[in-house]
mmCIF file with all atom_site columns, C-alpha atoms in Angstrom:
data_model
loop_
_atom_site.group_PDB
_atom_site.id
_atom_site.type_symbol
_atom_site.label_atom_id
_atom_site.label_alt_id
_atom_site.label_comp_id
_atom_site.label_asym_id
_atom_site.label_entity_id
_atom_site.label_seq_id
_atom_site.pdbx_PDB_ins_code
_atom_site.Cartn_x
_atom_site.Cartn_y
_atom_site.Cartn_z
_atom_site.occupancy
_atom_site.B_iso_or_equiv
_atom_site.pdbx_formal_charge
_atom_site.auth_seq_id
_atom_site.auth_comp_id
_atom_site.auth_asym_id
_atom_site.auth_atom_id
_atom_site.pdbx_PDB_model_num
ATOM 1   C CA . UNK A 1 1   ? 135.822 109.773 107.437 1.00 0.00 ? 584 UNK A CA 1
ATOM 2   C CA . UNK A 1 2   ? 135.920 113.300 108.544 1.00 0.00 ? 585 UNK A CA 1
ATOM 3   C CA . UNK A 1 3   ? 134.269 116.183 106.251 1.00 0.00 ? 586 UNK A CA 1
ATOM 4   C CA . UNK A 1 4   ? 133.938 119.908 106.705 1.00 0.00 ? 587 UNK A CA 1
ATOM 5   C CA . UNK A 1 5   ? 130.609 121.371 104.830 1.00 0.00 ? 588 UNK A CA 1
ATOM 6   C CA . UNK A 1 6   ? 129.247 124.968 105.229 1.00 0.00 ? 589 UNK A CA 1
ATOM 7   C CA . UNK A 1 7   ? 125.368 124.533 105.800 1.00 0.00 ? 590 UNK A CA 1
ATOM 8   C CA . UNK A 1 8   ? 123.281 127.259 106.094 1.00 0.00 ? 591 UNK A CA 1
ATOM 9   C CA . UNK A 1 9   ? 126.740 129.933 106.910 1.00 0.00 ? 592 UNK A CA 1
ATOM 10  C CA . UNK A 1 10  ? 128.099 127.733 109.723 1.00 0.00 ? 593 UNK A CA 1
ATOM 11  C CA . UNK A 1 11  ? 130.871 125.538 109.559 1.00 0.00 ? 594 UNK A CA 1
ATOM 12  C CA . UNK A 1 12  ? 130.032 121.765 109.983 1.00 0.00 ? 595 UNK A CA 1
ATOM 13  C CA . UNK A 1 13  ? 132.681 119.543 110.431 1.00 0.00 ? 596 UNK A CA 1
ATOM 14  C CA . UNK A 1 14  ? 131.470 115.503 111.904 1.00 0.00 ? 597 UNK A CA 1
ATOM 15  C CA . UNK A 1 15  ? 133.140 112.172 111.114 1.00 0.00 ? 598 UNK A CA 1
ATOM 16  C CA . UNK A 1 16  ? 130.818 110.178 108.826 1.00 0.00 ? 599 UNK A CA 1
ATOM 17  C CA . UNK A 1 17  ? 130.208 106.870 107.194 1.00 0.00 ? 600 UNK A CA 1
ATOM 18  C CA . UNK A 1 18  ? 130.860 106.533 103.887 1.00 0.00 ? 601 UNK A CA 1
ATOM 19  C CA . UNK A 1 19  ? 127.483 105.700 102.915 1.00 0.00 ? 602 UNK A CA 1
ATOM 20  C CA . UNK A 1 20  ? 125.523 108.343 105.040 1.00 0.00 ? 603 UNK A CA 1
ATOM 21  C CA . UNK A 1 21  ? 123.398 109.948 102.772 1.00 0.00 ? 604 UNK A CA 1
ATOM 22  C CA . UNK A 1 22  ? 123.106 114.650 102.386 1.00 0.00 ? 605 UNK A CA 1
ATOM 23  C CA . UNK A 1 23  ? 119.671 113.937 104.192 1.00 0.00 ? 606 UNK A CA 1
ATOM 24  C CA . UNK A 1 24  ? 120.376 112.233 106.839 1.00 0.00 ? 607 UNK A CA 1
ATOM 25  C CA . UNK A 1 25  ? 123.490 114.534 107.636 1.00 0.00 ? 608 UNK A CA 1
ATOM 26  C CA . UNK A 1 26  ? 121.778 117.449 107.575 1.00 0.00 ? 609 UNK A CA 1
ATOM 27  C CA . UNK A 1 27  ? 118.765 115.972 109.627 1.00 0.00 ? 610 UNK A CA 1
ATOM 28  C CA . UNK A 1 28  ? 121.555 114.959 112.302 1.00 0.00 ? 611 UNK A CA 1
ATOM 29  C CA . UNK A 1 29  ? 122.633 118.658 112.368 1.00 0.00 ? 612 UNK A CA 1
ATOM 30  C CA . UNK A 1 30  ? 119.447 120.026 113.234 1.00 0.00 ? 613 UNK A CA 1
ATOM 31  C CA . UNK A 1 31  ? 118.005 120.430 109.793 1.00 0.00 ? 614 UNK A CA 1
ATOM 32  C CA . UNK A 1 32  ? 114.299 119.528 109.618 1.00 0.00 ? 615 UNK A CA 1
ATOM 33  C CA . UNK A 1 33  ? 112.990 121.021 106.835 1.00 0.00 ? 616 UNK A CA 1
ATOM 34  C CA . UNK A 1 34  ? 114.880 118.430 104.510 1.00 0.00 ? 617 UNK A CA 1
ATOM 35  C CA . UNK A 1 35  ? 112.159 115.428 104.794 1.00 0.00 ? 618 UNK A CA 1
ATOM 36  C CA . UNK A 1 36  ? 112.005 111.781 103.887 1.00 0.00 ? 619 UNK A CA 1
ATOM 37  C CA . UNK A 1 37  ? 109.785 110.923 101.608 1.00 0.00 ? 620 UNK A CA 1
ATOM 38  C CA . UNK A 1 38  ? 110.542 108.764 98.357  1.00 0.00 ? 621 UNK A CA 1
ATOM 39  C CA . UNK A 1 39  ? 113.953 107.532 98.869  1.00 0.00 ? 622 UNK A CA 1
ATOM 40  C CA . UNK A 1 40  ? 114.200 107.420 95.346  1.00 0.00 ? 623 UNK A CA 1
ATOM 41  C CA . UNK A 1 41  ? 114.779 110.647 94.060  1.00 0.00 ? 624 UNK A CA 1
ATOM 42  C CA . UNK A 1 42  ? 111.356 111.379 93.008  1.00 0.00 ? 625 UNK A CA 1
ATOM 43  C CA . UNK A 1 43  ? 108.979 113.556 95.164  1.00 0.00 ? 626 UNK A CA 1
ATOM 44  C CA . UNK A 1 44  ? 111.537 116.938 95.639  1.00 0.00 ? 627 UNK A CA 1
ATOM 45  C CA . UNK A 1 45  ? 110.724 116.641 99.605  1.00 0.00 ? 628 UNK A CA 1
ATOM 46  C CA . UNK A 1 46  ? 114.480 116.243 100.579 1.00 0.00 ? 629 UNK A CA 1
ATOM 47  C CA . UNK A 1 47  ? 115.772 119.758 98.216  1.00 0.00 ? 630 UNK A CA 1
ATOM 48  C CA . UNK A 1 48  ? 118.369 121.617 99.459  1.00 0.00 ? 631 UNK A CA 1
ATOM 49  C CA . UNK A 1 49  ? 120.709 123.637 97.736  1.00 0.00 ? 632 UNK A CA 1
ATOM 50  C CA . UNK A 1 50  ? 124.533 122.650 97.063  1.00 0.00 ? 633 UNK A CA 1
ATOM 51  C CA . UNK A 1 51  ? 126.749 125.237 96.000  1.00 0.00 ? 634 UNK A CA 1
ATOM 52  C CA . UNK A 1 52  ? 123.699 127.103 95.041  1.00 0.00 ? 635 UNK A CA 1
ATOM 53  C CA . UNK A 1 53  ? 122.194 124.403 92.705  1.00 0.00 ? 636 UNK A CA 1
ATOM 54  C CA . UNK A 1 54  ? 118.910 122.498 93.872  1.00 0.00 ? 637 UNK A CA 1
ATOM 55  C CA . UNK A 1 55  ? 119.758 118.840 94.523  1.00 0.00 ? 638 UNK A CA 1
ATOM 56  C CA . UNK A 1 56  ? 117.520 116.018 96.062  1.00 0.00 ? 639 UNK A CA 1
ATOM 57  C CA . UNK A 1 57  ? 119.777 115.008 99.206  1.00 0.00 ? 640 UNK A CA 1
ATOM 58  C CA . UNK A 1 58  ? 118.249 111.508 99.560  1.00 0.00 ? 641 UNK A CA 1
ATOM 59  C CA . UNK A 1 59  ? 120.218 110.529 96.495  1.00 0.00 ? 642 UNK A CA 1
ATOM 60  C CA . UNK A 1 60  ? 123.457 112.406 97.169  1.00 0.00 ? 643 UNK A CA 1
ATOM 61  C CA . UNK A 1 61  ? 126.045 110.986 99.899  1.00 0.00 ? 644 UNK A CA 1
ATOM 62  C CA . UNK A 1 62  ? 126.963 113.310 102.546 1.00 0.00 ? 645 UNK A CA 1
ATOM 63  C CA . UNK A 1 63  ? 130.819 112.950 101.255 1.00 0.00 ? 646 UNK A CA 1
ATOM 64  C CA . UNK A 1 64  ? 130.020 114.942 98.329  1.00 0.00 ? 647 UNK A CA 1
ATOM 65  C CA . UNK A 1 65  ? 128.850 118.073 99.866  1.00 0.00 ? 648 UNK A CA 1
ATOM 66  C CA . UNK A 1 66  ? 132.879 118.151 101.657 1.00 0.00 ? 649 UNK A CA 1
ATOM 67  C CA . UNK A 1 67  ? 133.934 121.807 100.959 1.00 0.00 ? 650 UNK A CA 1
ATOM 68  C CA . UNK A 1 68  ? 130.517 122.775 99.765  1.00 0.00 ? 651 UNK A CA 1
ATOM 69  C CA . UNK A 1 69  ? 128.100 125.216 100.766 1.00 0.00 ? 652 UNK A CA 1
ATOM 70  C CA . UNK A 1 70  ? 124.625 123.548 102.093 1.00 0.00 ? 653 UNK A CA 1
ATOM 71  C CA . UNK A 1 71  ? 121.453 125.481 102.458 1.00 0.00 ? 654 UNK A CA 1
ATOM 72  C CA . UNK A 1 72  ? 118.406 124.453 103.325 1.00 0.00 ? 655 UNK A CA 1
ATOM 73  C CA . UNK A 1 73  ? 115.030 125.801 104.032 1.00 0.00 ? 656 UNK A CA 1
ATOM 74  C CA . UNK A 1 74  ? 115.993 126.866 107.977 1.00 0.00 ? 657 UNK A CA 1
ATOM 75  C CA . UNK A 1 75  ? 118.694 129.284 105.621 1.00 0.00 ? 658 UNK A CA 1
ATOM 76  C CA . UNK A 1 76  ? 116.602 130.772 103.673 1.00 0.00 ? 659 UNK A CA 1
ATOM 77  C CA . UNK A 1 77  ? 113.597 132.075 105.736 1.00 0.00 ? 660 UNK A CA 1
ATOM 78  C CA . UNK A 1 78  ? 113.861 135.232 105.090 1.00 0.00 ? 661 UNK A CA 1
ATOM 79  C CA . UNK A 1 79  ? 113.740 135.049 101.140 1.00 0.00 ? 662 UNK A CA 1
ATOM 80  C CA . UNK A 1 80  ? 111.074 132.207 101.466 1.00 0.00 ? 663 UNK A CA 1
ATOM 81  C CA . UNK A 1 81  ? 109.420 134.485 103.715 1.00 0.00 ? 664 UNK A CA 1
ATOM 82  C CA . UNK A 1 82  ? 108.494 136.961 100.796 1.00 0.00 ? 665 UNK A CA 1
ATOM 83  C CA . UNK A 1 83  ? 106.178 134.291 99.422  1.00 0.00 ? 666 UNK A CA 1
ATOM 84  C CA . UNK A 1 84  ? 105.418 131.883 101.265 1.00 0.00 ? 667 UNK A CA 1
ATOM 85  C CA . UNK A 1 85  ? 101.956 133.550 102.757 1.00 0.00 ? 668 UNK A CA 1
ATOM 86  C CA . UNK A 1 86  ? 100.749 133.693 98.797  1.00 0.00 ? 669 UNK A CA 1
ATOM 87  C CA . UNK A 1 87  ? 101.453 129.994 98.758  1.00 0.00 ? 670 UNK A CA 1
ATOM 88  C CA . UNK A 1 88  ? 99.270  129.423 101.862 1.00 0.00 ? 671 UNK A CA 1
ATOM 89  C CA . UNK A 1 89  ? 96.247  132.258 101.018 1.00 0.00 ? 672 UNK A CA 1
ATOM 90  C CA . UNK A 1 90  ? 95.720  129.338 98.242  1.00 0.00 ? 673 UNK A CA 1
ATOM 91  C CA . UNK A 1 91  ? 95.143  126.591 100.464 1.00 0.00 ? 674 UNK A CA 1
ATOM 92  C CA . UNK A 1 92  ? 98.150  125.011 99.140  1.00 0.00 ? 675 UNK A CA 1
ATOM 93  C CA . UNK A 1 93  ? 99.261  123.651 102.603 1.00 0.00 ? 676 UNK A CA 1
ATOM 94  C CA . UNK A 1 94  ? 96.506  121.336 103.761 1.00 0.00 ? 677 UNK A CA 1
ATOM 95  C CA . UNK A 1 95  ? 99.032  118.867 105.554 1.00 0.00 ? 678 UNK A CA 1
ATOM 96  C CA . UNK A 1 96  ? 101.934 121.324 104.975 1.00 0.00 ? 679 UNK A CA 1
ATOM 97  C CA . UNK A 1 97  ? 104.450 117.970 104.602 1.00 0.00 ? 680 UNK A CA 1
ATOM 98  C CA . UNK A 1 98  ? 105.614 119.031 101.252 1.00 0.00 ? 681 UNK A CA 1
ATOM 99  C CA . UNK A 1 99  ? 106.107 123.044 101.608 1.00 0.00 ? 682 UNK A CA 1
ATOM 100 C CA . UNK A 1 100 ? 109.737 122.938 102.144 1.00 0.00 ? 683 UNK A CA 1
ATOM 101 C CA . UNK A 1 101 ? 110.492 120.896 99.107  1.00 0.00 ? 684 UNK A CA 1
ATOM 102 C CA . UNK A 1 102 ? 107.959 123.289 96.981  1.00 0.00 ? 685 UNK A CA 1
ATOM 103 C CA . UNK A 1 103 ? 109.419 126.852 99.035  1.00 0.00 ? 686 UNK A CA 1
ATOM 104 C CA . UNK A 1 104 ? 113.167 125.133 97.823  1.00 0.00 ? 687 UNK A CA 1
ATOM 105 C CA . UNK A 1 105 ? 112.331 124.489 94.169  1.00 0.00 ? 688 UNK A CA 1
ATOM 106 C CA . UNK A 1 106 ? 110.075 128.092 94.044  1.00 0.00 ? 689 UNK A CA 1
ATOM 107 C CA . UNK A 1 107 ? 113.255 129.867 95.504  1.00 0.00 ? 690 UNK A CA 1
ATOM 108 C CA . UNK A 1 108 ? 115.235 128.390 92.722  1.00 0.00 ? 691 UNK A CA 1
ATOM 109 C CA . UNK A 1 109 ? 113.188 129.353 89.982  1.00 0.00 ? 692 UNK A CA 1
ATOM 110 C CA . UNK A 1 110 ? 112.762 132.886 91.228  1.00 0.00 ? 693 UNK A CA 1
ATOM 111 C CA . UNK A 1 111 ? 116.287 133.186 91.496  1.00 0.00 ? 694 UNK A CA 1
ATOM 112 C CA . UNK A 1 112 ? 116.367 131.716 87.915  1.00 0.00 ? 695 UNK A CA 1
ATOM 113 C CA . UNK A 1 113 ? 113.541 133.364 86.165  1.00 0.00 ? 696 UNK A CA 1
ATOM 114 C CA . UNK A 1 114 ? 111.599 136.401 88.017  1.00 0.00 ? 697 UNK A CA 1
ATOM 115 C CA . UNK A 1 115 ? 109.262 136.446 85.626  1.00 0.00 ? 698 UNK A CA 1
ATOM 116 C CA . UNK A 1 116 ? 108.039 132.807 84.837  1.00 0.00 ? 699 UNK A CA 1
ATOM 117 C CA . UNK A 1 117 ? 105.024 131.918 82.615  1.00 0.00 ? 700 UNK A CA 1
ATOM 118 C CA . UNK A 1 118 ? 102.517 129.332 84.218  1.00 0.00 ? 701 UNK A CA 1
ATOM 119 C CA . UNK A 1 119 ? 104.021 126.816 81.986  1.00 0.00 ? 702 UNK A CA 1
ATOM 120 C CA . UNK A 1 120 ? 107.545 127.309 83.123  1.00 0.00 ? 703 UNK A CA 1
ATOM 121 C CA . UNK A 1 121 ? 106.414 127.134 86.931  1.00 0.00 ? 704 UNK A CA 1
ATOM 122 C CA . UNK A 1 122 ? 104.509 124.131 86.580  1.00 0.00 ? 705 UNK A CA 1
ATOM 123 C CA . UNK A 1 123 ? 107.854 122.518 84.323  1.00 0.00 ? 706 UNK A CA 1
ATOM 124 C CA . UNK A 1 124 ? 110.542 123.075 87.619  1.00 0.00 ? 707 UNK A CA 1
ATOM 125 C CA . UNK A 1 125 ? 108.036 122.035 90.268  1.00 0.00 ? 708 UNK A CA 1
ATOM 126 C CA . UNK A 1 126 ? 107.379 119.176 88.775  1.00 0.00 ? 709 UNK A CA 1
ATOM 127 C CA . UNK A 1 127 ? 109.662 116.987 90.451  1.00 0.00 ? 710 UNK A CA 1
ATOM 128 C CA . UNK A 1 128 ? 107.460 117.990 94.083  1.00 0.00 ? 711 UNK A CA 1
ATOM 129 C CA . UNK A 1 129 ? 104.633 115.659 94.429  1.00 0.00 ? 712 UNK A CA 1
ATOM 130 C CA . UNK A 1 130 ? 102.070 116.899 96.275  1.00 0.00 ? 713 UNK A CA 1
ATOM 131 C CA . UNK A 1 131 ? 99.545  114.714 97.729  1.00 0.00 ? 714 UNK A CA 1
ATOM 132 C CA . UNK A 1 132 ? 96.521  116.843 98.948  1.00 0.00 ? 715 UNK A CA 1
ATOM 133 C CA . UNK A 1 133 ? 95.886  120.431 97.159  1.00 0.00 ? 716 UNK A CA 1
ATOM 134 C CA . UNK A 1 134 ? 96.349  119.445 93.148  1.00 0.00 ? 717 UNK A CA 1
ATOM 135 C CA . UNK A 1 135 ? 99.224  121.790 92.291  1.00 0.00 ? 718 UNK A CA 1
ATOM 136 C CA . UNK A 1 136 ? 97.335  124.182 91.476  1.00 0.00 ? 719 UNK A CA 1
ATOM 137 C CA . UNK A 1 137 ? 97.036  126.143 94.413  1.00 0.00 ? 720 UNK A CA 1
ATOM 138 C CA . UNK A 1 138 ? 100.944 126.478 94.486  1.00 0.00 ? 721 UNK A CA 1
ATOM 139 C CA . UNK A 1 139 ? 100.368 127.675 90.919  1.00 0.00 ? 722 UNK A CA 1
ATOM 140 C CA . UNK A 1 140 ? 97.698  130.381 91.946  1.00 0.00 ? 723 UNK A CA 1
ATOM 141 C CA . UNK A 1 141 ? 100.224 131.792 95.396  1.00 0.00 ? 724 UNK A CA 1
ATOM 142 C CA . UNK A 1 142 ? 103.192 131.843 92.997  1.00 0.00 ? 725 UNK A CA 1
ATOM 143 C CA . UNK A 1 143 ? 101.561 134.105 90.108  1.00 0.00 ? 726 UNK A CA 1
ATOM 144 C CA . UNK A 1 144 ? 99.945  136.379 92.948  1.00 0.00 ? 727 UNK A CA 1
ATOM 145 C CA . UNK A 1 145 ? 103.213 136.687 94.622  1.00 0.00 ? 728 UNK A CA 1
ATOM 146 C CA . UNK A 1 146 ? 104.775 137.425 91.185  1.00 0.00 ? 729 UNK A CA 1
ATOM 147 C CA . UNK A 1 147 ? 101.805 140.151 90.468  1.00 0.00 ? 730 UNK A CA 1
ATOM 148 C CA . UNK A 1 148 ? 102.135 141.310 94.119  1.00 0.00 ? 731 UNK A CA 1
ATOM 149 C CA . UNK A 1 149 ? 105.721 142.402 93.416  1.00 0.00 ? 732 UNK A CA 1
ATOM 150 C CA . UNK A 1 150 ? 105.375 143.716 90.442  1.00 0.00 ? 733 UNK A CA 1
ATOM 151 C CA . UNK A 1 151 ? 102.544 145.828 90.903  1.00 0.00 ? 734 UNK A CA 1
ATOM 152 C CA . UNK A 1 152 ? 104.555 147.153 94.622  1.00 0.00 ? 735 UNK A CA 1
ATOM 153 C CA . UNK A 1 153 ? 107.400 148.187 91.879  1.00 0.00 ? 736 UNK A CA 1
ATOM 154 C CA . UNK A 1 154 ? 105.295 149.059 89.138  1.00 0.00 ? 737 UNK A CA 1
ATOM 155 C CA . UNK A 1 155 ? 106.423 146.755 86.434  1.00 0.00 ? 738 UNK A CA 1
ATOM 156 C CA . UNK A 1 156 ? 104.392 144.885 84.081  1.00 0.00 ? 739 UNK A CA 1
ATOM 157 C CA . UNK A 1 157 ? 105.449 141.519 83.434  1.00 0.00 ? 740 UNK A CA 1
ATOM 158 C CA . UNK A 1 158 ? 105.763 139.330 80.437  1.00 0.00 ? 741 UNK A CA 1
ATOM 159 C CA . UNK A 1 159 ? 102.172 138.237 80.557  1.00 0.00 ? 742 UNK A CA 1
ATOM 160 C CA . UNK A 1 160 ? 100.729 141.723 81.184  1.00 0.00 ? 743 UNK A CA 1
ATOM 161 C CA . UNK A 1 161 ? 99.552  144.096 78.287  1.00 0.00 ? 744 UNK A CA 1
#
């Protein structure tokens, strides 16, 4: 079957399988950032965006994303780009394999919520397991990012007196 999807602003259009899964598409086309790691829909590793909306592409077959909008993390560099460095001052990167799911899932929730409490990041990244730095750290380069900003526009946020 033949199906047209818009990933990352450029027109895709490749004759599939049925069964070929949003991961392995995207890998085929260049996309590296989207990783294997579960295959079950649990570790957030394979996140991309469809239409805007965070999806795990190892569960969702390429067919669906016809006529959709893809992006994935080689799209969004330059707003991941704004953060990421926070993320890494933490030592939240030690093997680095599951930054693109966590950059995907962060770049949702900013878009989301700019002003999340530690509770509400630690509820949407959830879903990104993280075998080496403990969560934490992510935690930590998130909130200085978010203070960062702030303090570079001079706005207090919710958890600020």
């Amino acid at each position: 079957m033949e199906i047209t999807v818009i990933v990352n602003g450029k027109k895709l259009v490749d004759s599939i399988e049925p069964d070929l899964l949003l991961i392995d598409f995207l890998r085929k086309h260049g996309c590296y950032s989207v990783k294997r790691g579960c295959e079950t829909a649990n570790c957030g590793l394979c996140t991309v965006f469809l239409d805007g909306i965070p999806v795990l592409s190892c569960s969702v077959p390429a067919a669906r994303a016809a006529g959709h909008e893809v992006q994935t993390l080689e799209g969004l560099q330059e707003e991941a780009s704004e953060f990421v460095g926070f993320i890494a001052d933490q030592g939240a990167d030690q093997c680095g394999f599951c930054n693109p799911g966590f950059v995907m899932n962060t770049i949702a929730l900013l878009r989301e919520n700019p002003d999340p409490t530690d509770d509400e990041i630690r509820a949407y990244l959830a879903g990104n397991l993280c075998r080496c730095s403990g969560y934490e750290g992510q935690l930590r380069g998130i909130r200085n990012y978010l203070e960062h900003k702030r303090s570079k526009e001079g706005i207090h946020g919710r958890n600020e007196v």
